[in-house]
């Protein structure tokens, strides 16, 4: 039995996440369900895309991902099922998959067309569960949808390179639970454009001239703990997903503050890199 994952903006207060799990178990009592996140900001497609892009790689082939973000079907928001790297993704065709398909071509994409057989006003509970269980039982995508070639893209998530190759202008695409700010500037892009040159990263009034390998690299452990400064140390690094991240060492948004609160950064705010 393959793993089924859930990523939604349902939160944990309401019944929605539990209802979807109950519907899956009603179809397949031996299902294996993993919650990736139910705390995606409401209707935040880019946030969901970032989470999915970085989570799916850790799952085995055959895993089925149900993504419930902005899923209500309408003429401009169709539903798709995507097979990519041996895994399956069921979601609205609203751009969520575009961060992955920018670098990896899907093996198969279909527009789901079983809605006339299912009466629903709760897409994830009805349509997405039926599609996921069909795939889990060994069913093919061709039975539940018609092939399509193009997946809708999220706009404004690609950084811009200056014409003189002396700078990159990126944006914040995600703020994590610690208040760390993740940009759309990848390590690969930074190295391709920078070519080893000195640089300055600027995000509002915060400036960085060094990129660390680890969060703790900002601390000088040769100084006795009682004498060294740790709180509020600002850090720039490439995170485990390969994106430029601006952080505060051991931050806490509700107490000492975070990169997002202290630097005044939020979704889509500009972060620039200037090379010497």
mmCIF file of C-alpha atoms in Angstrom:
data_model
loop_
_atom_site.group_PDB
_atom_site.id
_atom_site.type_symbol
_atom_site.label_atom_id
_atom_site.label_comp_id
_atom_site.label_asym_id
_atom_site.label_seq_id
_atom_site.Cartn_x
_atom_site.Cartn_y
_atom_site.Cartn_z
ATOM 1 C CA UNK A 1 0.000 0.000 0.000
ATOM 2 C CA UNK A 2 1.584 3.316 -1.062
ATOM 3 C CA UNK A 3 1.867 6.293 1.269
ATOM 4 C CA UNK A 4 -0.679 9.090 0.897
ATOM 5 C CA UNK A 5 0.358 12.569 2.068
ATOM 6 C CA UNK A 6 -1.771 15.588 2.885
ATOM 7 C CA UNK A 7 -0.765 19.231 2.488
ATOM 8 C CA UNK A 8 -3.518 21.787 3.092
ATOM 9 C CA UNK A 9 -4.382 25.192 4.498
ATOM 10 C CA UNK A 10 -7.091 23.653 6.720
ATOM 11 C CA UNK A 11 -5.329 24.344 10.015
ATOM 12 C CA UNK A 12 -5.989 22.077 12.985
ATOM 13 C CA UNK A 13 -9.046 23.732 14.569
ATOM 14 C CA UNK A 14 -11.666 22.574 12.093
ATOM 15 C CA UNK A 15 -12.825 19.128 11.046
ATOM 16 C CA UNK A 16 -11.535 19.251 7.470
ATOM 17 C CA UNK A 17 -8.203 17.417 7.839
ATOM 18 C CA UNK A 18 -9.763 14.678 9.937
ATOM 19 C CA UNK A 19 -12.648 14.299 7.513
ATOM 20 C CA UNK A 20 -10.301 13.766 4.569
ATOM 21 C CA UNK A 21 -8.399 11.094 6.512
ATOM 22 C CA UNK A 22 -11.685 9.412 7.440
ATOM 23 C CA UNK A 23 -12.741 9.347 3.783
ATOM 24 C CA UNK A 24 -9.435 7.724 2.806
ATOM 25 C CA UNK A 25 -9.739 5.078 5.527
ATOM 26 C CA UNK A 26 -13.338 4.386 4.440
ATOM 27 C CA UNK A 27 -12.004 3.593 0.971
ATOM 28 C CA UNK A 28 -8.870 1.778 2.118
ATOM 29 C CA UNK A 29 -8.717 0.681 5.742
ATOM 30 C CA UNK A 30 -5.011 -0.195 5.455
ATOM 31 C CA UNK A 31 -3.983 3.189 4.029
ATOM 32 C CA UNK A 32 -0.815 4.887 5.300
ATOM 33 C CA UNK A 33 -1.319 8.640 5.674
ATOM 34 C CA UNK A 34 1.364 11.240 6.383
ATOM 35 C CA UNK A 35 0.570 14.871 7.211
ATOM 36 C CA UNK A 36 3.122 17.143 5.559
ATOM 37 C CA UNK A 37 1.413 20.344 6.737
ATOM 38 C CA UNK A 38 -2.055 21.687 7.457
ATOM 39 C CA UNK A 39 -0.747 25.129 8.425
ATOM 40 C CA UNK A 40 -0.099 26.599 4.986
ATOM 41 C CA UNK A 41 -1.331 30.199 5.020
ATOM 42 C CA UNK A 42 -4.832 30.333 3.502
ATOM 43 C CA UNK A 43 -4.763 30.192 -0.305
ATOM 44 C CA UNK A 44 -0.979 30.777 -0.311
ATOM 45 C CA UNK A 45 0.076 28.915 -3.447
ATOM 46 C CA UNK A 46 3.770 29.843 -3.345
ATOM 47 C CA UNK A 47 4.098 28.782 0.287
ATOM 48 C CA UNK A 48 2.480 25.440 -0.499
ATOM 49 C CA UNK A 49 4.692 24.977 -3.566
ATOM 50 C CA UNK A 50 7.840 25.542 -1.516
ATOM 51 C CA UNK A 51 6.726 23.033 1.131
ATOM 52 C CA UNK A 52 5.813 20.353 -1.404
ATOM 53 C CA UNK A 53 8.976 20.869 -3.448
ATOM 54 C CA UNK A 54 11.130 20.221 -0.404
ATOM 55 C CA UNK A 55 9.083 17.429 1.169
ATOM 56 C CA UNK A 56 8.320 15.058 -1.708
ATOM 57 C CA UNK A 57 11.966 14.149 -2.387
ATOM 58 C CA UNK A 58 12.101 12.252 0.895
ATOM 59 C CA UNK A 59 9.236 9.895 0.035
ATOM 60 C CA UNK A 60 9.534 6.575 -1.816
ATOM 61 C CA UNK A 61 8.342 5.965 -5.388
ATOM 62 C CA UNK A 62 4.607 5.420 -5.620
ATOM 63 C CA UNK A 63 3.761 7.997 -2.936
ATOM 64 C CA UNK A 64 0.554 9.942 -3.620
ATOM 65 C CA UNK A 65 0.384 13.578 -2.553
ATOM 66 C CA UNK A 66 -2.985 15.287 -2.024
ATOM 67 C CA UNK A 67 -2.519 19.066 -2.048
ATOM 68 C CA UNK A 68 -5.538 21.024 -0.845
ATOM 69 C CA UNK A 69 -4.778 24.693 -1.476
ATOM 70 C CA UNK A 70 -7.217 26.906 -3.398
ATOM 71 C CA UNK A 71 -8.825 23.747 -4.767
ATOM 72 C CA UNK A 72 -12.387 24.764 -5.508
ATOM 73 C CA UNK A 73 -13.086 23.927 -9.121
ATOM 74 C CA UNK A 74 -14.150 26.689 -11.482
ATOM 75 C CA UNK A 75 -13.556 27.462 -15.183
ATOM 76 C CA UNK A 76 -10.155 28.982 -14.334
ATOM 77 C CA UNK A 77 -9.128 26.463 -11.691
ATOM 78 C CA UNK A 78 -9.176 22.929 -13.050
ATOM 79 C CA UNK A 79 -7.916 19.852 -11.208
ATOM 80 C CA UNK A 80 -4.886 17.835 -12.292
ATOM 81 C CA UNK A 81 -3.032 14.662 -11.426
ATOM 82 C CA UNK A 82 0.697 14.632 -12.147
ATOM 83 C CA UNK A 83 3.170 11.763 -12.210
ATOM 84 C CA UNK A 84 6.698 12.985 -11.576
ATOM 85 C CA UNK A 85 9.795 11.039 -10.518
ATOM 86 C CA UNK A 86 7.618 8.021 -9.832
ATOM 87 C CA UNK A 87 5.329 9.897 -7.433
ATOM 88 C CA UNK A 88 1.827 11.293 -7.891
ATOM 89 C CA UNK A 89 0.455 14.765 -7.120
ATOM 90 C CA UNK A 90 -3.253 15.631 -7.002
ATOM 91 C CA UNK A 91 -4.098 19.335 -6.833
ATOM 92 C CA UNK A 92 -5.628 22.309 -8.570
ATOM 93 C CA UNK A 93 -3.874 23.561 -11.682
ATOM 94 C CA UNK A 94 -3.144 26.892 -9.987
ATOM 95 C CA UNK A 95 0.656 26.986 -10.157
ATOM 96 C CA UNK A 96 1.477 24.826 -7.145
ATOM 97 C CA UNK A 97 3.339 22.288 -9.273
ATOM 98 C CA UNK A 98 5.305 24.838 -11.288
ATOM 99 C CA UNK A 99 8.206 25.193 -8.827
ATOM 100 C CA UNK A 100 8.923 21.482 -9.289
ATOM 101 C CA UNK A 101 8.225 21.245 -13.012
ATOM 102 C CA UNK A 102 10.532 24.209 -13.704
ATOM 103 C CA UNK A 103 13.485 21.830 -13.292
ATOM 104 C CA UNK A 104 11.942 18.352 -13.640
ATOM 105 C CA UNK A 105 9.707 17.286 -16.499
ATOM 106 C CA UNK A 106 6.615 15.323 -15.421
ATOM 107 C CA UNK A 107 6.137 11.823 -16.792
ATOM 108 C CA UNK A 108 2.381 12.313 -17.186
ATOM 109 C CA UNK A 109 -0.179 15.062 -16.548
ATOM 110 C CA UNK A 110 -3.963 14.733 -16.812
ATOM 111 C CA UNK A 111 -6.848 17.083 -16.181
ATOM 112 C CA UNK A 112 -9.209 15.250 -13.848
ATOM 113 C CA UNK A 113 -12.645 14.717 -15.400
ATOM 114 C CA UNK A 114 -14.594 12.557 -12.936
ATOM 115 C CA UNK A 115 -16.557 15.446 -11.422
ATOM 116 C CA UNK A 116 -19.787 14.497 -13.171
ATOM 117 C CA UNK A 117 -19.736 11.203 -11.247
ATOM 118 C CA UNK A 118 -19.234 12.845 -7.855
ATOM 119 C CA UNK A 119 -21.535 15.340 -6.139
ATOM 120 C CA UNK A 120 -19.318 17.561 -4.018
ATOM 121 C CA UNK A 121 -18.687 20.950 -2.465
ATOM 122 C CA UNK A 122 -15.579 19.665 -0.660
ATOM 123 C CA UNK A 123 -13.039 18.920 -3.370
ATOM 124 C CA UNK A 124 -10.331 17.328 -1.241
ATOM 125 C CA UNK A 125 -12.799 15.062 0.584
ATOM 126 C CA UNK A 126 -14.508 13.782 -2.519
ATOM 127 C CA UNK A 127 -12.685 14.221 -5.829
ATOM 128 C CA UNK A 128 -9.079 14.162 -4.598
ATOM 129 C CA UNK A 129 -9.672 11.209 -2.273
ATOM 130 C CA UNK A 130 -11.315 9.206 -5.071
ATOM 131 C CA UNK A 131 -8.405 9.928 -7.424
ATOM 132 C CA UNK A 132 -5.802 9.104 -4.772
ATOM 133 C CA UNK A 133 -7.462 5.796 -3.883
ATOM 134 C CA UNK A 134 -7.802 4.898 -7.562
ATOM 135 C CA UNK A 135 -4.043 5.392 -8.017
ATOM 136 C CA UNK A 136 -3.267 3.550 -4.768
ATOM 137 C CA UNK A 137 -5.172 0.510 -6.057
ATOM 138 C CA UNK A 138 -3.000 0.484 -9.165
ATOM 139 C CA UNK A 139 -5.250 2.528 -11.431
ATOM 140 C CA UNK A 140 -3.852 4.628 -14.281
ATOM 141 C CA UNK A 141 -4.184 8.371 -14.738
ATOM 142 C CA UNK A 142 -5.815 7.914 -18.129
ATOM 143 C CA UNK A 143 -8.937 6.525 -16.474
ATOM 144 C CA UNK A 144 -9.575 9.625 -14.347
ATOM 145 C CA UNK A 145 -8.439 12.396 -16.688
ATOM 146 C CA UNK A 146 -7.460 13.574 -20.144
ATOM 147 C CA UNK A 147 -3.799 14.296 -20.997
ATOM 148 C CA UNK A 148 -2.669 17.926 -21.030
ATOM 149 C CA UNK A 149 0.711 19.423 -21.904
ATOM 150 C CA UNK A 150 0.932 22.644 -19.935
ATOM 151 C CA UNK A 151 0.826 23.300 -16.188
ATOM 152 C CA UNK A 152 -0.075 26.768 -14.976
ATOM 153 C CA UNK A 153 2.895 28.692 -13.569
ATOM 154 C CA UNK A 154 3.166 30.955 -10.540
ATOM 155 C CA UNK A 155 4.182 34.417 -11.687
ATOM 156 C CA UNK A 156 6.829 36.540 -10.024
ATOM 157 C CA UNK A 157 8.827 33.788 -8.319
ATOM 158 C CA UNK A 158 11.910 33.933 -10.527
ATOM 159 C CA UNK A 159 14.793 36.266 -9.569
ATOM 160 C CA UNK A 160 16.081 38.872 -12.034
ATOM 161 C CA UNK A 161 19.719 39.154 -13.090
ATOM 162 C CA UNK A 162 21.002 42.647 -13.924
ATOM 163 C CA UNK A 163 21.995 43.131 -17.557
ATOM 164 C CA UNK A 164 25.607 43.815 -16.529
ATOM 165 C CA UNK A 165 25.741 40.571 -14.506
ATOM 166 C CA UNK A 166 26.626 42.565 -11.378
ATOM 167 C CA UNK A 167 23.538 41.814 -9.361
ATOM 168 C CA UNK A 168 20.567 39.611 -8.607
ATOM 169 C CA UNK A 169 17.198 40.914 -7.453
ATOM 170 C CA UNK A 170 15.133 38.269 -5.709
ATOM 171 C CA UNK A 171 12.100 38.094 -3.469
ATOM 172 C CA UNK A 172 10.951 36.465 -0.273
ATOM 173 C CA UNK A 173 8.943 33.353 -1.123
ATOM 174 C CA UNK A 174 8.539 31.772 2.311
ATOM 175 C CA UNK A 175 8.780 32.562 6.028
ATOM 176 C CA UNK A 176 9.261 29.451 8.169
ATOM 177 C CA UNK A 177 8.086 28.644 11.691
ATOM 178 C CA UNK A 178 11.179 30.292 13.185
ATOM 179 C CA UNK A 179 10.617 33.488 11.240
ATOM 180 C CA UNK A 180 13.560 32.749 8.938
ATOM 181 C CA UNK A 181 13.150 34.354 5.520
ATOM 182 C CA UNK A 182 13.664 32.184 2.423
ATOM 183 C CA UNK A 183 14.265 33.855 -0.917
ATOM 184 C CA UNK A 184 13.952 32.603 -4.488
ATOM 185 C CA UNK A 185 17.726 32.961 -5.033
ATOM 186 C CA UNK A 186 19.338 29.542 -5.315
ATOM 187 C CA UNK A 187 22.906 28.612 -4.542
ATOM 188 C CA UNK A 188 23.398 27.567 -8.156
ATOM 189 C CA UNK A 189 22.246 30.964 -9.468
ATOM 190 C CA UNK A 190 24.404 32.792 -6.904
ATOM 191 C CA UNK A 191 27.508 30.853 -7.969
ATOM 192 C CA UNK A 192 26.764 31.138 -11.699
ATOM 193 C CA UNK A 193 26.388 34.919 -11.559
ATOM 194 C CA UNK A 194 28.831 35.697 -8.752
ATOM 195 C CA UNK A 195 31.758 33.625 -10.047
ATOM 196 C CA UNK A 196 33.531 33.930 -6.699
ATOM 197 C CA UNK A 197 33.313 37.736 -6.471
ATOM 198 C CA UNK A 198 32.779 39.607 -3.206
ATOM 199 C CA UNK A 199 29.176 40.609 -2.634
ATOM 200 C CA UNK A 200 26.682 42.490 -0.519
ATOM 201 C CA UNK A 201 23.232 41.129 0.268
ATOM 202 C CA UNK A 202 20.677 43.782 1.145
ATOM 203 C CA UNK A 203 17.158 43.323 2.482
ATOM 204 C CA UNK A 204 15.693 46.624 3.585
ATOM 205 C CA UNK A 205 18.218 47.907 6.186
ATOM 206 C CA UNK A 206 19.843 44.511 6.829
ATOM 207 C CA UNK A 207 23.145 43.878 5.030
ATOM 208 C CA UNK A 208 25.271 40.731 4.742
ATOM 209 C CA UNK A 209 28.721 40.309 3.243
ATOM 210 C CA UNK A 210 29.224 36.648 4.132
ATOM 211 C CA UNK A 211 27.236 33.462 3.615
ATOM 212 C CA UNK A 212 27.604 30.839 6.351
ATOM 213 C CA UNK A 213 27.398 27.078 5.972
ATOM 214 C CA UNK A 214 25.508 26.492 9.232
ATOM 215 C CA UNK A 215 23.371 28.557 11.594
ATOM 216 C CA UNK A 216 25.908 28.139 14.403
ATOM 217 C CA UNK A 217 28.736 29.507 12.221
ATOM 218 C CA UNK A 218 27.669 32.971 13.354
ATOM 219 C CA UNK A 219 28.892 32.158 16.881
ATOM 220 C CA UNK A 220 32.543 32.249 17.951
ATOM 221 C CA UNK A 221 32.763 29.163 20.124
ATOM 222 C CA UNK A 222 36.349 30.003 21.094
ATOM 223 C CA UNK A 223 34.962 32.718 23.377
ATOM 224 C CA UNK A 224 33.680 31.602 26.763
ATOM 225 C CA UNK A 225 29.912 31.124 26.617
ATOM 226 C CA UNK A 226 29.176 33.681 29.367
ATOM 227 C CA UNK A 227 31.119 36.347 27.442
ATOM 228 C CA UNK A 228 30.062 35.833 23.861
ATOM 229 C CA UNK A 229 27.073 37.409 22.143
ATOM 230 C CA UNK A 230 24.585 34.963 20.669
ATOM 231 C CA UNK A 231 21.120 36.484 20.742
ATOM 232 C CA UNK A 232 20.236 38.507 17.683
ATOM 233 C CA UNK A 233 23.115 37.309 15.519
ATOM 234 C CA UNK A 234 22.051 37.697 11.907
ATOM 235 C CA UNK A 235 22.950 34.981 9.414
ATOM 236 C CA UNK A 236 22.786 34.482 5.659
ATOM 237 C CA UNK A 237 23.124 30.911 4.411
ATOM 238 C CA UNK A 238 21.950 28.511 1.757
ATOM 239 C CA UNK A 239 19.477 26.228 3.481
ATOM 240 C CA UNK A 240 19.068 22.485 3.035
ATOM 241 C CA UNK A 241 16.861 23.154 0.001
ATOM 242 C CA UNK A 242 19.525 25.254 -1.710
ATOM 243 C CA UNK A 243 17.784 28.632 -1.316
ATOM 244 C CA UNK A 244 19.290 31.781 0.171
ATOM 245 C CA UNK A 245 17.925 32.203 3.688
ATOM 246 C CA UNK A 246 18.217 35.163 6.048
ATOM 247 C CA UNK A 247 17.955 34.183 9.695
ATOM 248 C CA UNK A 248 18.515 35.175 13.296
ATOM 249 C CA UNK A 249 20.432 32.675 15.439
ATOM 250 C CA UNK A 250 17.969 30.768 17.674
ATOM 251 C CA UNK A 251 15.162 33.146 16.790
ATOM 252 C CA UNK A 252 11.654 32.996 18.184
ATOM 253 C CA UNK A 253 9.040 35.252 16.553
ATOM 254 C CA UNK A 254 7.007 35.458 19.777
ATOM 255 C CA UNK A 255 9.893 36.354 22.132
ATOM 256 C CA UNK A 256 13.318 37.535 20.926
ATOM 257 C CA UNK A 257 12.118 38.237 17.396
ATOM 258 C CA UNK A 258 13.017 36.765 14.030
ATOM 259 C CA UNK A 259 14.502 37.683 10.677
ATOM 260 C CA UNK A 260 11.033 38.450 9.368
ATOM 261 C CA UNK A 261 10.086 40.749 12.249
ATOM 262 C CA UNK A 262 13.483 42.338 12.897
ATOM 263 C CA UNK A 263 14.343 42.931 9.241
ATOM 264 C CA UNK A 264 10.758 43.867 8.338
ATOM 265 C CA UNK A 265 10.518 41.239 5.598
ATOM 266 C CA UNK A 266 7.494 39.374 4.328
ATOM 267 C CA UNK A 267 6.289 37.532 1.230
ATOM 268 C CA UNK A 268 7.438 39.098 -2.092
ATOM 269 C CA UNK A 269 9.673 41.706 -0.418
ATOM 270 C CA UNK A 270 12.859 42.365 -2.383
ATOM 271 C CA UNK A 271 16.275 40.930 -1.487
ATOM 272 C CA UNK A 272 19.194 42.031 -3.667
ATOM 273 C CA UNK A 273 22.760 40.843 -4.147
ATOM 274 C CA UNK A 274 25.378 43.185 -5.599
ATOM 275 C CA UNK A 275 28.677 41.728 -6.795
ATOM 276 C CA UNK A 276 31.905 43.765 -6.863
#
